[in-house]
MMTF fields as JSON, N, C-alpha, C and O atoms, coordinates in Angstrom:
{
  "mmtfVersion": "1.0.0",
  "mmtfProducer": "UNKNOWN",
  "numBonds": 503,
  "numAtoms": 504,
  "numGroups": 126,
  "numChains": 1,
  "numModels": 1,
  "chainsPerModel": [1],
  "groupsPerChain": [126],
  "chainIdList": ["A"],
  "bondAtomList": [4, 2, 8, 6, 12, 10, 16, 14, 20, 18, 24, 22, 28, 26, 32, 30, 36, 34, 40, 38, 44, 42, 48, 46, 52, 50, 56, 54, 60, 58, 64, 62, 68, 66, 72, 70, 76, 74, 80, 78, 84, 82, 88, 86, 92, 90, 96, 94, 100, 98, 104, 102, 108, 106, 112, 110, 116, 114, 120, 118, 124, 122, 128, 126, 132, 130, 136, 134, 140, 138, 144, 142, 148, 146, 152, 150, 156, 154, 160, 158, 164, 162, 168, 166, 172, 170, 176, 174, 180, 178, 184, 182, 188, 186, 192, 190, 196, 194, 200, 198, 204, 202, 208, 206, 212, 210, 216, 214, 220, 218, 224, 222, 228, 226, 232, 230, 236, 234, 240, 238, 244, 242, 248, 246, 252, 250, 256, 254, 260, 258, 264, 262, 268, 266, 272, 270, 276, 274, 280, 278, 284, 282, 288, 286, 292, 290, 296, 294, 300, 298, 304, 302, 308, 306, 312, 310, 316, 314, 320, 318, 324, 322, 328, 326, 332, 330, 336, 334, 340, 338, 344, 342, 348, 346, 352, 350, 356, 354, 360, 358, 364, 362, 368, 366, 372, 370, 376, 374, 380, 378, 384, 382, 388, 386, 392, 390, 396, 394, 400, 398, 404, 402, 408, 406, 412, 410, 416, 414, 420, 418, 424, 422, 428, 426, 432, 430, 436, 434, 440, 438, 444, 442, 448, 446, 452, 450, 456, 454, 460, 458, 464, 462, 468, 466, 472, 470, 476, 474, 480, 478, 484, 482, 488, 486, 492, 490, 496, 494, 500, 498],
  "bondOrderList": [1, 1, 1, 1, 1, 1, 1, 1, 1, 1, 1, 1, 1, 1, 1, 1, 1, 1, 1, 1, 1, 1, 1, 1, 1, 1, 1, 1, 1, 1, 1, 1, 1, 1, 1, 1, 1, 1, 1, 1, 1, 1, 1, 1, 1, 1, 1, 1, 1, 1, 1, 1, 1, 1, 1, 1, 1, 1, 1, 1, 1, 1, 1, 1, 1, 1, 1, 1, 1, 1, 1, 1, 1, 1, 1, 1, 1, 1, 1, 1, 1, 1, 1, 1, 1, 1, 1, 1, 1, 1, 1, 1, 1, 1, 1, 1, 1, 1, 1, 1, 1, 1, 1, 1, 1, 1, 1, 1, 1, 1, 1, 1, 1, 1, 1, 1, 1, 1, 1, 1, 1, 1, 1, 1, 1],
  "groupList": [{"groupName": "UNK", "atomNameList": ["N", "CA", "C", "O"], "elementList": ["N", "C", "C", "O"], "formalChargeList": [0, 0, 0, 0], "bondAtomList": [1, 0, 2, 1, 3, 2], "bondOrderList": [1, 1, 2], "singleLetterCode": "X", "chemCompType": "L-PEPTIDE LINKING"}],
  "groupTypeList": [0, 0, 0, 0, 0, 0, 0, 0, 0, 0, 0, 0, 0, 0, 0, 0, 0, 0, 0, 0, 0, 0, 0, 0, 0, 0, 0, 0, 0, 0, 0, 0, 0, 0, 0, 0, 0, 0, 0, 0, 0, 0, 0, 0, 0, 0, 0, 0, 0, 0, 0, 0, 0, 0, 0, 0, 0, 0, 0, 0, 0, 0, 0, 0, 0, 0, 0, 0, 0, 0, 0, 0, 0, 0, 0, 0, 0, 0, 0, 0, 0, 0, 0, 0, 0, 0, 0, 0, 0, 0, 0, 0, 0, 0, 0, 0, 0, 0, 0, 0, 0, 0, 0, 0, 0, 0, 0, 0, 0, 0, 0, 0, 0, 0, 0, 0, 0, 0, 0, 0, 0, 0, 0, 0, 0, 0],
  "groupIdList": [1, 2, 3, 4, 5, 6, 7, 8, 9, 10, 11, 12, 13, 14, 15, 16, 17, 18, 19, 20, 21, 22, 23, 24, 25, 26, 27, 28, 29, 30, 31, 32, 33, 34, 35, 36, 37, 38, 39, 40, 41, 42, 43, 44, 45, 46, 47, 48, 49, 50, 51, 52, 53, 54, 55, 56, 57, 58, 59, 60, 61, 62, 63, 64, 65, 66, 67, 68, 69, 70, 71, 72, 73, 74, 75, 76, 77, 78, 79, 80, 81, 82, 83, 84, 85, 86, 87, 88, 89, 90, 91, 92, 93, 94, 95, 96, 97, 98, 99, 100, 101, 102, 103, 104, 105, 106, 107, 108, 109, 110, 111, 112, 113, 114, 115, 116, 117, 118, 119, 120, 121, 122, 123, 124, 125, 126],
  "secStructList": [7, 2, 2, 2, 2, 2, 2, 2, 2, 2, 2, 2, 1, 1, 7, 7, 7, 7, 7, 7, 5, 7, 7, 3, 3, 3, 3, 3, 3, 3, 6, 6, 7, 5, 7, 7, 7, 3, 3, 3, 7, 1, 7, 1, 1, 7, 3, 3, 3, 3, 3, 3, 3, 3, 3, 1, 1, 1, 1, 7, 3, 3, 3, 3, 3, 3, 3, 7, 7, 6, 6, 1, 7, 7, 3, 3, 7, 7, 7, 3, 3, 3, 7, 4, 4, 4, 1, 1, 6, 6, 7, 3, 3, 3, 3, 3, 3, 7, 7, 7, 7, 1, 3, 3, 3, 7, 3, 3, 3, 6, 7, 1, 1, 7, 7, 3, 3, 3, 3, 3, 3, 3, 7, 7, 5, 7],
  "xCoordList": [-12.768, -13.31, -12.238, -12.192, -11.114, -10.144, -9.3, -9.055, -8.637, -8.078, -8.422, -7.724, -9.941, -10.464, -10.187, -9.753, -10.539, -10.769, -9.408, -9.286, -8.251, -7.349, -6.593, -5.685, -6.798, -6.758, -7.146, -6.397, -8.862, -9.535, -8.832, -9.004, -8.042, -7.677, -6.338, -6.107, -5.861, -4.688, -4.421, -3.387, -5.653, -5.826, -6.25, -5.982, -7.307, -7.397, -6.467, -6.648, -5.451, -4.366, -2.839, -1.877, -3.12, -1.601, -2.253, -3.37, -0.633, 0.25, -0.3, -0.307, -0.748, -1.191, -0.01, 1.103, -0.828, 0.802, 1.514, 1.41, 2.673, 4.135, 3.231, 2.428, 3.704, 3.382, 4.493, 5.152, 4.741, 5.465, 6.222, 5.888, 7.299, 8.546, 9.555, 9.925, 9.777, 11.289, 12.067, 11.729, 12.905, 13.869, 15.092, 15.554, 15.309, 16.059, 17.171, 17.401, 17.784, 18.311, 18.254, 17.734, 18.9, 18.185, 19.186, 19.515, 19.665, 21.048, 20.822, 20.853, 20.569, 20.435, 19.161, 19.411, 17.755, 16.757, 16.206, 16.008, 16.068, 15.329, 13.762, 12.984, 13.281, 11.802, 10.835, 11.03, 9.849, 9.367, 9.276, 8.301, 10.717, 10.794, 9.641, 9.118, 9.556, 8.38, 8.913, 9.87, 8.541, 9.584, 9.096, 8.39, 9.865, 9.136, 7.769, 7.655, 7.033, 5.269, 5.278, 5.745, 4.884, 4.058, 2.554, 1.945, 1.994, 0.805, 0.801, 1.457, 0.017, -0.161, -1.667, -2.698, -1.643, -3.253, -3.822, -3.25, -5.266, -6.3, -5.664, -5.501, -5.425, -4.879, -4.931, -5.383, -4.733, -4.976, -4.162, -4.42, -2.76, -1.303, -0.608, 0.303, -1.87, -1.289, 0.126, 0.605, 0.605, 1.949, 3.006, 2.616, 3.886, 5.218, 6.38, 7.17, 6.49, 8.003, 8.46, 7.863, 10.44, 11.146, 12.464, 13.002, 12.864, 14.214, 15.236, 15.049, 16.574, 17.579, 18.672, 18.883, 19.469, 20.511, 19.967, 20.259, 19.499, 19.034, 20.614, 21.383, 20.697, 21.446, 20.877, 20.202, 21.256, 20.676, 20.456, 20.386, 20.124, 20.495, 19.549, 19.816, 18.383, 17.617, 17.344, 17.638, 16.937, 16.841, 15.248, 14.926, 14.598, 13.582, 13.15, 13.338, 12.633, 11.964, 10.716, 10.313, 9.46, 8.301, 8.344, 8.901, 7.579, 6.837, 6.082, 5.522, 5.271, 3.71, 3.286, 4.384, 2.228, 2.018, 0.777, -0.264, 0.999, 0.393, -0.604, 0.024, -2.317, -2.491, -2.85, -3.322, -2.508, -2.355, -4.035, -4.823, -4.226, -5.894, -5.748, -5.095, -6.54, -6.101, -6.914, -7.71, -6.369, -7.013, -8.037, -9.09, -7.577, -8.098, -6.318, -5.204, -6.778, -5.47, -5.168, -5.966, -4.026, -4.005, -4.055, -3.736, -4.603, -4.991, -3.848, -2.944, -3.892, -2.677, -2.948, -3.986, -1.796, -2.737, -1.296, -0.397, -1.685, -1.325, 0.059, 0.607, 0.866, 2.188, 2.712, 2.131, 4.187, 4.844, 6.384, 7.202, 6.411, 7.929, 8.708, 8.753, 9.633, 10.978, 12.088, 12.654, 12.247, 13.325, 14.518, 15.688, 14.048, 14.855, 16.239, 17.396, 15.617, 16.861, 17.469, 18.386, 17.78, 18.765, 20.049, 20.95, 19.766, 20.757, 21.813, 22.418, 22.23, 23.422, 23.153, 22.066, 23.835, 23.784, 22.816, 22.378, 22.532, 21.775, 20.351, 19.535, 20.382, 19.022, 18.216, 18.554, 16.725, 15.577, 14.592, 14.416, 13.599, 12.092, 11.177, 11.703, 9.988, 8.935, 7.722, 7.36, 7.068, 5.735, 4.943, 5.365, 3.66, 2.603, 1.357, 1.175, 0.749, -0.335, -1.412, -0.906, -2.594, -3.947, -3.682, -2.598, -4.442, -4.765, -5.893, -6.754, -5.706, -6.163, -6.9, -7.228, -7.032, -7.922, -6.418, -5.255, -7.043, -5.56, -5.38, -6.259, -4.182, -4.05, -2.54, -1.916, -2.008, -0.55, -0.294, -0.817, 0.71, 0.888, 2.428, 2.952, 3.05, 4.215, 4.389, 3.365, 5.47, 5.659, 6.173, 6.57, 6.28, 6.627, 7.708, 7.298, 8.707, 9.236, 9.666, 10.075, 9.463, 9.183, 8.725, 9.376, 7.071, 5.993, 5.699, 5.193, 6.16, 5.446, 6.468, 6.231, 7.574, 8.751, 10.155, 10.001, 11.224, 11.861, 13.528, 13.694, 14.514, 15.911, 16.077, 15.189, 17.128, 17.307, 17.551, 18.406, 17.173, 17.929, 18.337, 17.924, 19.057, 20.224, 19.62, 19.576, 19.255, 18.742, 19.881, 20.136, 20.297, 21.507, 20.446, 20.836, 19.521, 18.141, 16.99, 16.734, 16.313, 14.601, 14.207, 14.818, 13.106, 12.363, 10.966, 10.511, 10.029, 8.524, 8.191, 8.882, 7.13, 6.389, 5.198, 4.737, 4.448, 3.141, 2.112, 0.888],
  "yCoordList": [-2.352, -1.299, -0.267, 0.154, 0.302, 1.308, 0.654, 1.289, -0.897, -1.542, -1.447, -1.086, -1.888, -0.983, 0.101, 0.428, 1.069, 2.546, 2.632, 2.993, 2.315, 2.495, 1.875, 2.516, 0.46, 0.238, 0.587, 0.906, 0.737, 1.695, 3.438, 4.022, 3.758, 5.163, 4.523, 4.783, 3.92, 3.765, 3.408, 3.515, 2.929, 2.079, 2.992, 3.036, 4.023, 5.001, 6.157, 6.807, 6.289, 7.446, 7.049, 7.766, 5.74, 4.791, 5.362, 5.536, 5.663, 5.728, 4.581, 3.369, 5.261, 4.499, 3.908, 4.353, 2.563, 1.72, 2.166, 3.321, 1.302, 2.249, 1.29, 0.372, 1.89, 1.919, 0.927, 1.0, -0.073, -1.18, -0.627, 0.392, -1.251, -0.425, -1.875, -2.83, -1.739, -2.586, -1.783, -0.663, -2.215, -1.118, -2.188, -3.248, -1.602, -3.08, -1.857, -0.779, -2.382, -1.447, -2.066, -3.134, -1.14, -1.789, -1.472, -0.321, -2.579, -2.563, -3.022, -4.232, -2.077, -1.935, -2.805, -3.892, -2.67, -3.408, -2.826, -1.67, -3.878, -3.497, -3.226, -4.164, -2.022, -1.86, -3.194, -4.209, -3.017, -4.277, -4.705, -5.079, -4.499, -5.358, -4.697, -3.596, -6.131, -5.983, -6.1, -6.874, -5.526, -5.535, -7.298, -8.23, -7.045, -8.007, -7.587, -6.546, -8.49, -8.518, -8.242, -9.123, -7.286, -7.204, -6.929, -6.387, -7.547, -7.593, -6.331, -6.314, -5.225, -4.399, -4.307, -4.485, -4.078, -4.033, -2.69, -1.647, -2.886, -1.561, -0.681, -0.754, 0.103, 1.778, 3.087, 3.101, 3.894, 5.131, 5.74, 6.672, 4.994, 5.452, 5.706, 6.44, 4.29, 4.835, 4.115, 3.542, 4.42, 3.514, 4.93, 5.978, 4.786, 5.446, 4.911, 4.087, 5.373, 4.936, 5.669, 6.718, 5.737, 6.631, 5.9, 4.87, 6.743, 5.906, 7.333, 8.513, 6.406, 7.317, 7.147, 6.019, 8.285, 7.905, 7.204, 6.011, 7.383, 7.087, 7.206, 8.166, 6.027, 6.275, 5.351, 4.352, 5.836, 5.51, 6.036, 7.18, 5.98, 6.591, 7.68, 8.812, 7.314, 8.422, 9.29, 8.563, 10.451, 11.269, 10.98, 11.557, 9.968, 9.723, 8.351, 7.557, 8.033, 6.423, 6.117, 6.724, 5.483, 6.078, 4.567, 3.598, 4.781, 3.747, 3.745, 4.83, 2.491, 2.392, 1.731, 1.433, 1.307, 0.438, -0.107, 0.512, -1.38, -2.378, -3.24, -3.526, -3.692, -4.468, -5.732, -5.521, -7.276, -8.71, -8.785, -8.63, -9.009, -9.561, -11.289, -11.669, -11.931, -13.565, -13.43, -12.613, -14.42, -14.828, -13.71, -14.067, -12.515, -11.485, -10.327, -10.378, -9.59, -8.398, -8.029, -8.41, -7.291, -6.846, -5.584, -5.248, -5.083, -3.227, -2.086, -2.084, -1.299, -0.599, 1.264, 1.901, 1.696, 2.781, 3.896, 3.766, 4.807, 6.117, 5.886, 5.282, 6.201, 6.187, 7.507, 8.511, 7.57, 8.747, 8.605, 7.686, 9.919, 10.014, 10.639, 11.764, 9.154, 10.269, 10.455, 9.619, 11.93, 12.542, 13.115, 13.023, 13.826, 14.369, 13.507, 13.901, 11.872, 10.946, 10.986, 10.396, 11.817, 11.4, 12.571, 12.556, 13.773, 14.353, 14.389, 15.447, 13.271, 12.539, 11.544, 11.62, 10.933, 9.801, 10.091, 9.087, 11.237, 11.282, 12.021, 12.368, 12.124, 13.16, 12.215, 11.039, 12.837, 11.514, 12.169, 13.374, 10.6, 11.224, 10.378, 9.511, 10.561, 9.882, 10.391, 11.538, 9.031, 8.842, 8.458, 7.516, 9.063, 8.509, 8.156, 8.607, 7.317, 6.627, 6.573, 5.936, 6.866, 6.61, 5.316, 4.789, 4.799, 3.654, 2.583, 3.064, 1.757, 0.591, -0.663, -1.748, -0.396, -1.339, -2.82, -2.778, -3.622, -4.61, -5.672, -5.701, -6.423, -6.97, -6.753, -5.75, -7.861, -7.228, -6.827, -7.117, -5.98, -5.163, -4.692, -4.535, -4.501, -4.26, -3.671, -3.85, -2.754, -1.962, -2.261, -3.424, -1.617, -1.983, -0.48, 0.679, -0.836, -0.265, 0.045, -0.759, 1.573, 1.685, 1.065, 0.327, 0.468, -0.195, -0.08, -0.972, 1.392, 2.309, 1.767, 2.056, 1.116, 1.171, 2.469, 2.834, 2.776, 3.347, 2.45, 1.388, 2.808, 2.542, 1.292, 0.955, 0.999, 0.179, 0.909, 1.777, 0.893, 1.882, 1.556, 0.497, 2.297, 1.185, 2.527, 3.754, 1.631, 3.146, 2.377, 1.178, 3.28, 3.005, 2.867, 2.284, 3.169, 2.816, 2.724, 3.271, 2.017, 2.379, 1.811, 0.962, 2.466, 2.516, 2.487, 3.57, 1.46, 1.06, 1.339, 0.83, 2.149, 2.601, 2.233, 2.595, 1.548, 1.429, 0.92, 0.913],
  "zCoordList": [34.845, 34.024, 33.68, 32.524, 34.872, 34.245, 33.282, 32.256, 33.464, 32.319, 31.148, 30.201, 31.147, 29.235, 28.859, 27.755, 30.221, 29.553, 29.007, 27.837, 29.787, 29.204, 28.346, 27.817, 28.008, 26.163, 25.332, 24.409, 25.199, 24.538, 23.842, 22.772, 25.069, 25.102, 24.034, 22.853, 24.668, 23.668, 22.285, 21.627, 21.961, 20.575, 19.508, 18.307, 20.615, 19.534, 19.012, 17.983, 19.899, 20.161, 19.131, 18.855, 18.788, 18.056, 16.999, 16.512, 16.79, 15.367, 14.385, 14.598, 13.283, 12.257, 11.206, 10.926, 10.692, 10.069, 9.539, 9.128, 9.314, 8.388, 7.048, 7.217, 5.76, 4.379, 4.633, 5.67, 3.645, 3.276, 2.346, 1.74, 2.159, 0.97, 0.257, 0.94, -0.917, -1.055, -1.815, -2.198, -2.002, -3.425, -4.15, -3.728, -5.098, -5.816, -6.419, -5.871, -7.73, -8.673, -10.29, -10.614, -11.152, -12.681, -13.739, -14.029, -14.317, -14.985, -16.343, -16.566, -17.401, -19.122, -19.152, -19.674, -18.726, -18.837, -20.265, -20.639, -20.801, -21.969, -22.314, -22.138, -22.784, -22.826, -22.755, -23.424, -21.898, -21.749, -20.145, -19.494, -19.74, -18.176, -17.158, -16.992, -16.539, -15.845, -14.232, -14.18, -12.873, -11.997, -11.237, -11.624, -10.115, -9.543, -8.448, -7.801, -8.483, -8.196, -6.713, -5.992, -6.238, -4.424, -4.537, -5.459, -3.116, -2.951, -2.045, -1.003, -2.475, -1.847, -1.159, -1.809, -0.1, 0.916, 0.915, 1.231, 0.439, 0.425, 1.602, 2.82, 0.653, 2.031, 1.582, 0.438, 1.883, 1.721, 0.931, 0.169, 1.183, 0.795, -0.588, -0.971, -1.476, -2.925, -2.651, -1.673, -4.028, -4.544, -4.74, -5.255, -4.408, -4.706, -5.61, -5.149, -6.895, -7.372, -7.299, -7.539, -6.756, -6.942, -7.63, -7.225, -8.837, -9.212, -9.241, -9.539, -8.69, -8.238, -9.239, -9.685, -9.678, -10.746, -12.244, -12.155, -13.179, -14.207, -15.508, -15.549, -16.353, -17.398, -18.486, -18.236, -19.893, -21.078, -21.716, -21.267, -23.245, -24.297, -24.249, -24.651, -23.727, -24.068, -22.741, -21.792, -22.315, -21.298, -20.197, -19.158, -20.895, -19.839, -19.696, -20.617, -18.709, -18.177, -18.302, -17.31, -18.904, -18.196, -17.953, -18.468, -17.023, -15.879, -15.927, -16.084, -15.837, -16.136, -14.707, -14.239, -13.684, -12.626, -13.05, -13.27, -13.147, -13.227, -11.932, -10.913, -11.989, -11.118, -12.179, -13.296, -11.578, -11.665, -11.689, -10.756, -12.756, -12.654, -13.418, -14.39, -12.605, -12.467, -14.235, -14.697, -14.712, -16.064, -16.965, -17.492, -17.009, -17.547, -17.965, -17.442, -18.904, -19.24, -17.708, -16.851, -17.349, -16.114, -17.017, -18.158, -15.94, -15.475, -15.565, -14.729, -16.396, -16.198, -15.815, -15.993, -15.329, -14.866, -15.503, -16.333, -14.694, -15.561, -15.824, -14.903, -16.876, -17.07, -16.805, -17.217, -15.886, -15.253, -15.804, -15.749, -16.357, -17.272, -16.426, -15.929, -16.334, -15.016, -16.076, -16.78, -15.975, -16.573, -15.721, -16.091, -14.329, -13.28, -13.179, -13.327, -12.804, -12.813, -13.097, -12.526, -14.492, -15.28, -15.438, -16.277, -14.13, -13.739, -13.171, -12.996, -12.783, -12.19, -10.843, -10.272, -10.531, -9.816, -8.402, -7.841, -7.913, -7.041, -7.155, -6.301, -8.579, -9.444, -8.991, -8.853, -8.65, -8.206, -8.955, -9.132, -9.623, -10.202, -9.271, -8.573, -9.229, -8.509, -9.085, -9.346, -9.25, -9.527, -8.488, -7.817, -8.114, -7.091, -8.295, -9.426, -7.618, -8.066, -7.093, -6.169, -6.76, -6.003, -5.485, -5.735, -4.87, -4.127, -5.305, -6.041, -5.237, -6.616, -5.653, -6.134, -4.633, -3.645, -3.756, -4.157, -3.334, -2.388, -3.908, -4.77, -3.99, -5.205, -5.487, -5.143, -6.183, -6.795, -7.865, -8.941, -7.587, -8.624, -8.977, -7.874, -9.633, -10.427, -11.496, -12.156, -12.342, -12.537, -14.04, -14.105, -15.19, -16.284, -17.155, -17.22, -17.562, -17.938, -19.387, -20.224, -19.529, -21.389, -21.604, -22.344, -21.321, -21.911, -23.407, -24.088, -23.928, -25.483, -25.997, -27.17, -26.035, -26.769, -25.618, -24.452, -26.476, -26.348, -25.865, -26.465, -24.987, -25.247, -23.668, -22.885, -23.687, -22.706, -21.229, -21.411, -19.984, -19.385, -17.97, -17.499, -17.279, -16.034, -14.905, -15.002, -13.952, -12.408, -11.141, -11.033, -10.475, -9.427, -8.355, -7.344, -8.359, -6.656, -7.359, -8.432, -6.716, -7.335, -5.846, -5.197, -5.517, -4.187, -4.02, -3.651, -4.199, -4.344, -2.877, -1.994, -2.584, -1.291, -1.51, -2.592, -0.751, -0.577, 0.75, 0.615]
}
Protein backbone atom coordinates (compact mmCIF):
# COMPACT_ATOMS: atom_id res chain seq x y z
CA UNK A 1 0.00 0.00 0.00
CA UNK A 2 2.95 2.74 0.79
CA UNK A 3 4.47 1.65 -2.76
CA UNK A 4 1.24 3.14 -4.44
CA UNK A 5 0.87 5.94 -2.28
CA UNK A 6 4.02 6.74 -3.40
CA UNK A 7 3.77 6.40 -7.20
CA UNK A 8 0.56 7.88 -7.13
CA UNK A 9 2.33 10.93 -5.30
CA UNK A 10 4.81 11.02 -7.91
CA UNK A 11 2.87 10.85 -11.06
CA UNK A 12 0.92 13.54 -10.03
CA UNK A 13 3.87 15.92 -8.96
CA UNK A 14 5.99 15.22 -12.72
CA UNK A 15 6.89 17.68 -14.87
CA UNK A 16 4.63 17.85 -17.73
CA UNK A 17 6.00 16.93 -21.44
CA UNK A 18 8.63 18.85 -23.33
CA UNK A 19 6.72 20.35 -26.62
CA UNK A 20 8.51 18.65 -29.62
CA UNK A 21 10.71 21.02 -31.85
CA UNK A 22 12.81 20.69 -35.28
CA UNK A 23 14.47 23.60 -37.08
CA UNK A 24 15.92 23.51 -40.58
CA UNK A 25 17.12 26.73 -42.61
CA UNK A 26 15.80 28.35 -46.05
CA UNK A 27 17.86 29.37 -49.02
CA UNK A 28 15.99 31.78 -51.94
CA UNK A 29 12.65 29.65 -51.61
CA UNK A 30 10.34 30.81 -53.89
CA UNK A 31 6.65 31.92 -52.91
CA UNK A 32 4.77 28.86 -52.71
CA UNK A 33 7.27 26.49 -50.67
CA UNK A 34 5.71 24.36 -48.51
CA UNK A 35 8.01 23.12 -45.40
CA UNK A 36 8.45 19.74 -44.56
CA UNK A 37 5.20 17.89 -42.81
CA UNK A 38 5.13 16.95 -38.75
CA UNK A 39 2.50 15.26 -36.97
CA UNK A 40 1.76 17.26 -34.18
CA UNK A 41 -0.36 15.63 -30.99
CA UNK A 42 -3.53 17.37 -29.39
CA UNK A 43 -1.85 19.73 -26.67
CA UNK A 44 -2.20 22.72 -25.16
CA UNK A 45 1.00 24.17 -26.62
CA UNK A 46 -0.09 25.44 -30.00
CA UNK A 47 2.56 25.73 -32.78
CA UNK A 48 5.53 28.11 -32.68
CA UNK A 49 7.40 29.51 -35.79
CA UNK A 50 10.43 31.37 -35.30
CA UNK A 51 12.70 32.45 -38.27
CA UNK A 52 16.13 33.85 -37.53
CA UNK A 53 18.13 36.15 -39.97
CA UNK A 54 15.71 36.83 -42.89
CA UNK A 55 17.07 38.15 -46.50
CA UNK A 56 15.26 39.12 -49.74
CA UNK A 57 14.06 41.56 -51.78
CA UNK A 58 11.30 42.44 -49.97
CA UNK A 59 11.26 43.38 -46.03
CA UNK A 60 8.68 40.71 -44.87
CA UNK A 61 7.81 36.78 -44.83
CA UNK A 62 4.33 35.77 -44.16
CA UNK A 63 3.76 32.37 -43.12
CA UNK A 64 0.77 30.72 -43.30
CA UNK A 65 0.32 27.02 -41.03
CA UNK A 66 -1.27 24.59 -42.61
CA UNK A 67 -3.27 21.22 -41.28
CA UNK A 68 -3.10 17.89 -43.96
CA UNK A 69 -6.72 16.94 -44.38
CA UNK A 70 -6.67 13.39 -46.26
CA UNK A 71 -8.57 13.87 -49.66
CA UNK A 72 -10.21 17.22 -48.88
CA UNK A 73 -8.38 21.19 -49.29
CA UNK A 74 -6.11 21.30 -46.26
CA UNK A 75 -7.03 23.88 -43.63
CA UNK A 76 -5.18 26.93 -43.40
CA UNK A 77 -5.00 29.16 -40.54
CA UNK A 78 -4.03 32.62 -39.71
CA UNK A 79 -1.15 34.11 -41.74
CA UNK A 80 1.81 35.94 -39.54
CA UNK A 81 4.07 38.61 -41.27
CA UNK A 82 7.64 38.34 -40.01
CA UNK A 83 9.29 41.49 -40.66
CA UNK A 84 11.66 41.77 -37.36
CA UNK A 85 13.88 39.02 -39.23
CA UNK A 86 14.92 40.97 -41.47
CA UNK A 87 17.14 43.14 -39.14
CA UNK A 88 20.23 41.37 -39.44
CA UNK A 89 21.43 37.96 -39.00
CA UNK A 90 20.29 37.49 -35.47
CA UNK A 91 16.85 39.71 -35.82
CA UNK A 92 14.03 37.02 -34.85
CA UNK A 93 10.12 37.05 -35.82
CA UNK A 94 7.70 34.46 -34.38
CA UNK A 95 4.39 33.43 -35.00
CA UNK A 96 2.17 31.35 -32.43
CA UNK A 97 -0.83 29.64 -33.52
CA UNK A 98 -3.64 27.91 -30.98
CA UNK A 99 -3.70 24.32 -30.78
CA UNK A 100 -5.64 22.64 -34.09
CA UNK A 101 -6.32 19.21 -32.24
CA UNK A 102 -3.53 16.28 -33.46
CA UNK A 103 -2.83 15.92 -37.35
CA UNK A 104 0.03 17.16 -39.62
CA UNK A 105 0.74 20.09 -40.39
CA UNK A 106 3.31 22.39 -42.19
CA UNK A 107 3.93 25.65 -43.07
CA UNK A 108 3.72 27.63 -46.38
CA UNK A 109 5.61 30.41 -47.46
CA UNK A 110 4.42 33.73 -49.27
CA UNK A 111 1.32 31.75 -49.93
CA UNK A 112 -0.41 35.50 -51.43
CA UNK A 113 2.40 35.81 -53.86
CA UNK A 114 5.38 38.07 -53.12
CA UNK A 115 9.60 37.66 -53.58
CA UNK A 116 11.82 34.69 -53.05
CA UNK A 117 13.34 34.66 -49.59
CA UNK A 118 16.57 32.91 -47.74
CA UNK A 119 16.17 32.54 -43.39
CA UNK A 120 19.71 31.53 -41.67
CA UNK A 121 17.36 29.36 -38.70
CA UNK A 122 13.81 28.62 -38.65
CA UNK A 123 12.63 26.77 -35.46
CA UNK A 124 9.00 24.85 -35.44
CA UNK A 125 7.82 24.26 -31.63
CA UNK A 126 5.00 22.28 -30.89
Amino acid sequence: MVLFSAITVVSIFSAPAQAASWSSSLSGVAPGFESRRWYEPSSSTGTKITFTGCTGFNSVVNVTLYKNVANLPDTDYTRAAFTKCFGGSSSTSTGNWADHGAGDYYFVVNDGGGASVSVRSLTVTY
